[in-house]
């Protein structure tokens, strides 16, 4: 039995725009690629395991289609009110914000649990300029620019910078995103942004702490296992940052740190 068994090539999820929006966490997993008068057409074989979950969770009427309507890549998923999708998927319905990813090598084809934790943490932060240290495929930069303000995404990996830039061309967030191909240590000491996003490994957190700008007031950190978090939090505590809130998933943690 292969992973496409029991899934038709295409599906129509029936409902008006309010129905679709109300059940969008499930509809997103079915890989929605086209709005039609009856509802939305989906391409479930682009992500069979996700689509099976979506079909199980979706209470709306679903009818099969004989042909695949598209092959969107990467697959779509929601995280809170974020709709993470490819350029081929439909745009986000009311109540959701689009985050667009082209296929690429920035940070895997699928949002990591730490990225999802950071996205959820953004809701509680003030509108202000920010810097995204180790921006990877640029999801956090894109999210910040869609809802909070201008941001600079920094990464030393040219593939990450290319992925971030290509995705931004499709996403077009309301605020400006500047992309900077450089090591954090070169950029951070003179950064003027009060908000820092840092979803990076522990070794990079130590580099960040060493280079920390005096302008930073709020840091969202992740990329650290909850069981190993003590050392990283201590490094930031020495700079005057205390934990304001925290969350975790699959053994990974995310902390919002504030000072002053
Ligand atoms: C975990 S991935 C990025 C995740 C991304 N922030 C997100 O939330 O989806 C970490 C990124 O940090 C970058 N990175 C690691 N150390 C760095 C350094 N010293 N300077 C700049 N970028 C760095 C890597 O190239 C990689 O793209």
Short mmCIF file of C-alpha atoms and ligand atoms in Angstrom, two decimals:
data_model
loop_
_atom_site.label_atom_id
_atom_site.label_comp_id
_atom_site.label_asym_id
_atom_site.label_seq_id
_atom_site.Cartn_x
_atom_site.Cartn_y
_atom_site.Cartn_z
CA UNK A 1 0.00 0.00 0.00
CA UNK A 2 1.58 3.31 -0.91
CA UNK A 3 0.87 6.67 0.68
CA UNK A 4 -1.47 7.77 -2.12
CA UNK A 5 -3.94 4.90 -1.54
CA UNK A 6 -7.48 6.05 -0.74
CA UNK A 7 -6.77 9.63 -1.82
CA UNK A 8 -8.27 10.82 -5.12
CA UNK A 9 -6.07 12.98 -7.39
CA UNK A 10 -8.17 16.04 -6.57
CA UNK A 11 -10.93 17.12 -4.21
CA UNK A 12 -13.54 19.82 -3.98
CA UNK A 13 -14.25 21.04 -0.46
CA UNK A 14 -17.76 22.50 -0.54
CA UNK A 15 -18.66 25.66 1.36
CA UNK A 16 -18.98 29.42 1.14
CA UNK A 17 -15.97 31.60 2.06
CA UNK A 18 -17.06 31.75 5.72
CA UNK A 19 -17.33 27.95 5.92
CA UNK A 20 -13.90 27.55 4.35
CA UNK A 21 -12.36 30.13 6.71
CA UNK A 22 -14.01 28.52 9.76
CA UNK A 23 -12.44 25.15 8.97
CA UNK A 24 -9.28 26.41 7.35
CA UNK A 25 -6.81 24.54 9.57
CA UNK A 26 -8.21 21.30 8.07
CA UNK A 27 -8.72 22.69 4.54
CA UNK A 28 -5.08 23.88 4.45
CA UNK A 29 -3.89 20.30 4.98
CA UNK A 30 -5.90 19.18 1.93
CA UNK A 31 -3.70 21.52 -0.21
CA UNK A 32 -6.18 24.12 -1.54
CA UNK A 33 -5.13 25.41 -4.98
CA UNK A 34 -8.20 27.04 -6.56
CA UNK A 35 -11.33 28.85 -5.42
CA UNK A 36 -14.47 27.77 -7.32
CA UNK A 37 -18.15 28.73 -6.85
CA UNK A 38 -18.74 25.51 -4.85
CA UNK A 39 -15.78 26.06 -2.48
CA UNK A 40 -12.11 25.21 -3.02
CA UNK A 41 -10.34 22.64 -5.20
CA UNK A 42 -7.50 20.81 -3.46
CA UNK A 43 -4.51 18.71 -4.55
CA UNK A 44 -4.28 16.11 -1.74
CA UNK A 45 -1.64 13.96 -3.44
CA UNK A 46 0.87 16.77 -3.10
CA UNK A 47 1.02 15.93 0.63
CA UNK A 48 -0.80 12.62 1.26
CA UNK A 49 -0.20 12.31 5.01
CA UNK A 50 -1.27 15.89 5.71
CA UNK A 51 -4.27 15.50 3.42
CA UNK A 52 -5.44 12.42 5.29
CA UNK A 53 -5.33 14.39 8.56
CA UNK A 54 -7.18 17.26 6.91
CA UNK A 55 -9.85 14.99 5.52
CA UNK A 56 -10.39 13.45 8.95
CA UNK A 57 -10.72 16.88 10.59
CA UNK A 58 -12.84 18.63 7.94
CA UNK A 59 -16.62 18.56 8.57
CA UNK A 60 -17.45 20.13 5.17
CA UNK A 61 -18.71 18.05 2.22
CA UNK A 62 -15.79 16.75 0.12
CA UNK A 63 -16.18 15.31 -3.39
CA UNK A 64 -13.45 13.66 -5.53
CA UNK A 65 -11.98 14.90 -8.81
CA UNK A 66 -10.50 12.61 -11.42
CA UNK A 67 -7.44 14.78 -12.26
CA UNK A 68 -4.83 16.40 -10.02
CA UNK A 69 -5.52 20.16 -10.22
CA UNK A 70 -1.87 21.11 -9.42
CA UNK A 71 1.26 19.92 -7.61
CA UNK A 72 1.95 22.62 -5.03
CA UNK A 73 5.39 22.54 -3.38
CA UNK A 74 6.09 22.99 -0.51
CA UNK A 75 2.83 21.76 1.07
CA UNK A 76 0.55 24.12 2.98
CA UNK A 77 -0.24 24.14 6.69
CA UNK A 78 -1.58 26.59 9.25
CA UNK A 79 0.11 27.60 12.51
CA UNK A 80 -2.22 29.69 14.63
CA UNK A 81 -3.53 32.33 12.22
CA UNK A 82 -0.61 31.94 9.79
CA UNK A 83 -1.16 30.14 6.48
CA UNK A 84 2.19 28.79 5.30
CA UNK A 85 1.90 27.96 1.62
CA UNK A 86 3.56 27.79 -1.79
CA UNK A 87 2.85 30.34 -4.55
CA UNK A 88 0.54 27.72 -6.14
CA UNK A 89 -1.89 27.54 -3.19
CA UNK A 90 -4.85 29.91 -2.75
CA UNK A 91 -4.29 33.03 -0.67
CA UNK A 92 -5.23 33.10 2.99
CA UNK A 93 -8.92 33.57 3.88
CA UNK A 94 -10.17 36.22 6.34
CA UNK A 95 -8.59 35.76 9.75
CA UNK A 96 -5.31 34.30 8.43
CA UNK A 97 -2.05 35.85 7.22
CA UNK A 98 -0.16 34.43 4.25
CA UNK A 99 3.42 33.22 4.58
CA UNK A 100 4.69 32.17 1.16
CA UNK A 101 7.57 29.75 0.64
CA UNK A 102 9.02 28.80 -2.73
CA UNK A 103 10.77 25.40 -2.95
CA UNK A 104 14.29 25.90 -1.71
CA UNK A 105 17.07 25.03 0.68
CA UNK A 106 16.73 27.77 3.31
CA UNK A 107 15.70 25.58 6.24
CA UNK A 108 14.09 22.39 4.93
CA UNK A 109 10.86 22.10 3.00
CA UNK A 110 8.70 22.08 6.08
CA UNK A 111 8.38 24.56 8.95
CA UNK A 112 10.30 23.24 11.95
CA UNK A 113 8.50 23.10 15.34
CA UNK A 114 10.75 25.92 16.53
CA UNK A 115 9.65 28.16 13.65
CA UNK A 116 6.01 27.46 14.50
CA UNK A 117 6.63 28.27 18.18
CA UNK A 118 8.25 31.59 17.19
CA UNK A 119 5.37 32.45 14.84
CA UNK A 120 2.89 31.95 17.67
CA UNK A 121 5.02 34.09 20.01
CA UNK A 122 4.93 37.07 17.60
CA UNK A 123 1.26 37.76 18.36
CA UNK A 124 2.12 39.06 21.82
CA UNK A 125 4.88 41.47 20.71
CA UNK A 126 4.64 45.22 20.06
CA UNK A 127 4.89 46.75 16.57
CA UNK A 128 8.52 47.85 16.11
CA UNK A 129 11.53 47.39 13.83
CA UNK A 130 13.19 43.98 14.25
CA UNK A 131 16.22 41.95 13.19
CA UNK A 132 15.95 38.21 12.39
CA UNK A 133 19.25 36.51 13.20
CA UNK A 134 19.78 33.34 11.15
CA UNK A 135 16.70 33.96 9.02
CA UNK A 136 16.86 30.60 7.16
CA UNK A 137 14.06 30.50 4.59
CA UNK A 138 12.76 33.82 5.93
CA UNK A 139 9.44 32.78 7.44
CA UNK A 140 9.89 34.83 10.63
CA UNK A 141 11.07 37.89 8.69
CA UNK A 142 8.08 37.59 6.38
CA UNK A 143 5.67 37.21 9.29
CA UNK A 144 7.09 40.21 11.12
CA UNK A 145 6.91 42.36 7.98
CA UNK A 146 3.31 41.28 7.37
CA UNK A 147 2.07 42.29 10.80
CA UNK A 148 4.58 44.19 12.96
CA UNK A 149 7.02 46.41 11.05
CA UNK A 150 10.24 46.54 9.02
CA UNK A 151 12.82 43.81 9.58
CA UNK A 152 16.33 42.85 8.55
CA UNK A 153 16.95 39.13 7.94
CA UNK A 154 20.57 38.06 8.46
CA UNK A 155 22.13 34.75 7.42
CA UNK A 156 25.62 33.59 6.47
CA UNK A 157 24.31 30.84 4.17
CA UNK A 158 23.83 32.03 0.57
CA UNK A 159 21.11 29.39 0.02
CA UNK A 160 19.11 30.80 2.92
CA UNK A 161 19.42 34.34 1.53
CA UNK A 162 18.33 33.15 -1.94
CA UNK A 163 15.36 31.27 -0.47
CA UNK A 164 14.28 34.23 1.67
CA UNK A 165 14.54 36.63 -1.28
CA UNK A 166 12.68 34.37 -3.73
CA UNK A 167 9.84 33.74 -1.25
CA UNK A 168 9.52 37.46 -0.47
CA UNK A 169 8.97 38.21 -4.16
CA UNK A 170 5.74 36.21 -3.93
CA UNK A 171 4.70 37.25 -0.42
CA UNK A 172 5.01 41.05 -0.74
CA UNK A 173 4.49 41.88 2.97
CA UNK A 174 3.33 45.41 3.84
CA UNK A 175 6.56 46.37 5.64
CA UNK A 176 10.06 46.34 4.18
CA UNK A 177 12.36 43.32 4.55
CA UNK A 178 16.07 43.94 4.12
CA UNK A 179 18.11 40.79 3.55
CA UNK A 180 21.71 40.70 4.72
CA UNK A 181 24.20 37.98 3.76
CA UNK A 182 26.67 38.19 6.65
CA UNK A 183 27.68 36.60 9.93
CA UNK A 184 25.63 37.77 12.91
CA UNK A 185 28.76 38.98 14.70
CA UNK A 186 29.39 41.53 11.95
CA UNK A 187 25.88 43.00 11.92
CA UNK A 188 24.49 42.78 15.43
CA UNK A 189 26.77 45.11 17.47
CA UNK A 190 25.59 48.18 15.51
CA UNK A 191 21.97 47.10 14.95
CA UNK A 192 19.38 49.69 16.05
CA UNK A 193 16.29 47.47 16.19
CA UNK A 194 14.67 46.98 19.62
CA UNK A 195 13.32 43.51 18.74
CA UNK A 196 15.54 40.51 17.95
CA UNK A 197 14.29 37.19 16.58
CA UNK A 198 16.77 34.34 17.02
CA UNK A 199 15.69 30.81 16.14
CA UNK A 200 19.18 29.34 15.94
CA UNK A 201 21.24 26.58 17.62
CA UNK A 202 22.75 27.09 21.11
CA UNK A 203 26.22 27.80 19.72
CA UNK A 204 24.80 30.70 17.70
CA UNK A 205 22.99 32.06 20.77
CA UNK A 206 26.38 32.35 22.47
CA UNK A 207 27.67 34.30 19.46
CA UNK A 208 24.59 36.54 19.60
CA UNK A 209 25.05 37.26 23.29
CA UNK A 210 28.68 38.25 22.70
CA UNK A 211 27.71 40.64 19.90
CA UNK A 212 24.46 41.98 21.43
CA UNK A 213 23.45 45.51 20.50
CA UNK A 214 22.55 47.89 23.34
CA UNK A 215 19.39 48.76 21.36
CA UNK A 216 17.81 45.32 21.93
CA UNK A 217 14.90 45.29 24.39
CA UNK A 218 13.02 42.12 23.39
CA UNK A 219 14.46 38.85 22.10
CA UNK A 220 12.47 35.85 20.90
CA UNK A 221 14.75 32.83 21.18
CA UNK A 222 14.28 29.25 20.02
CA UNK A 223 16.32 26.48 18.43
CA UNK A 224 17.07 25.13 21.91
CA UNK A 225 15.73 21.95 23.56
CA UNK A 226 13.85 22.68 26.79
CA UNK A 227 16.07 20.20 28.65
CA UNK A 228 19.21 22.11 27.57
CA UNK A 229 17.82 25.64 27.90
CA UNK A 230 19.45 26.60 31.21
CA UNK A 231 22.82 27.56 29.75
CA UNK A 232 21.35 29.65 26.93
CA UNK A 233 18.97 31.51 29.25
CA UNK A 234 21.84 32.20 31.64
CA UNK A 235 23.89 33.74 28.86
CA UNK A 236 21.06 36.19 28.13
CA UNK A 237 20.32 36.77 31.83
CA UNK A 238 23.91 38.08 32.21
CA UNK A 239 22.96 40.78 29.67
CA UNK A 240 19.89 41.75 31.71
CA UNK A 241 17.26 39.77 29.78
CA UNK A 242 14.59 37.99 31.83
CA UNK A 243 11.97 35.50 30.68
CA UNK A 244 8.62 37.16 29.93
CA UNK A 245 6.87 34.10 28.48
CA UNK A 246 7.67 30.65 27.15
CA UNK A 247 6.16 27.82 25.14
CA UNK A 248 7.27 24.40 23.97
CA UNK A 249 6.50 21.65 21.46
CA UNK A 250 8.14 18.29 20.70
CA UNK A 251 10.87 18.98 23.27
CA UNK A 252 11.78 22.36 21.76
CA UNK A 253 11.32 25.63 23.63
CA UNK A 254 10.65 29.24 22.69
CA UNK A 255 11.18 32.13 25.09
CA UNK A 256 10.37 35.82 24.92
CA UNK A 257 13.08 37.67 26.86
CA UNK A 258 12.86 41.36 27.84
CA UNK A 259 15.16 43.89 29.51
CA UNK A 260 14.86 47.40 30.79
C1 LIG B 1 17.51 26.99 12.46
S1 LIG B 1 17.95 27.75 10.98
C2 LIG B 1 16.90 29.13 10.74
C3 LIG B 1 15.54 29.12 11.16
C4 LIG B 1 14.73 30.35 10.89
N1 LIG B 1 15.15 31.43 11.78
C5 LIG B 1 13.30 29.96 11.15
O1 LIG B 1 12.79 30.24 12.22
O2 LIG B 1 12.69 29.32 10.28
C6 LIG B 1 19.38 28.63 11.53
C7 LIG B 1 19.96 29.57 10.51
O3 LIG B 1 20.95 30.32 11.16
C8 LIG B 1 22.01 30.55 10.24
N2 LIG B 1 23.20 30.86 11.05
C9 LIG B 1 23.79 30.06 11.97
N3 LIG B 1 24.85 30.69 12.51
C10 LIG B 1 24.93 31.92 11.92
C11 LIG B 1 25.81 33.03 12.07
N4 LIG B 1 26.81 33.00 12.92
N5 LIG B 1 25.58 34.12 11.30
C12 LIG B 1 24.55 34.16 10.42
N6 LIG B 1 23.69 33.12 10.24
C13 LIG B 1 23.87 32.02 10.98
C14 LIG B 1 22.09 29.26 9.44
O4 LIG B 1 22.72 29.48 8.19
C15 LIG B 1 20.62 28.87 9.33
O5 LIG B 1 20.04 29.34 8.13
#
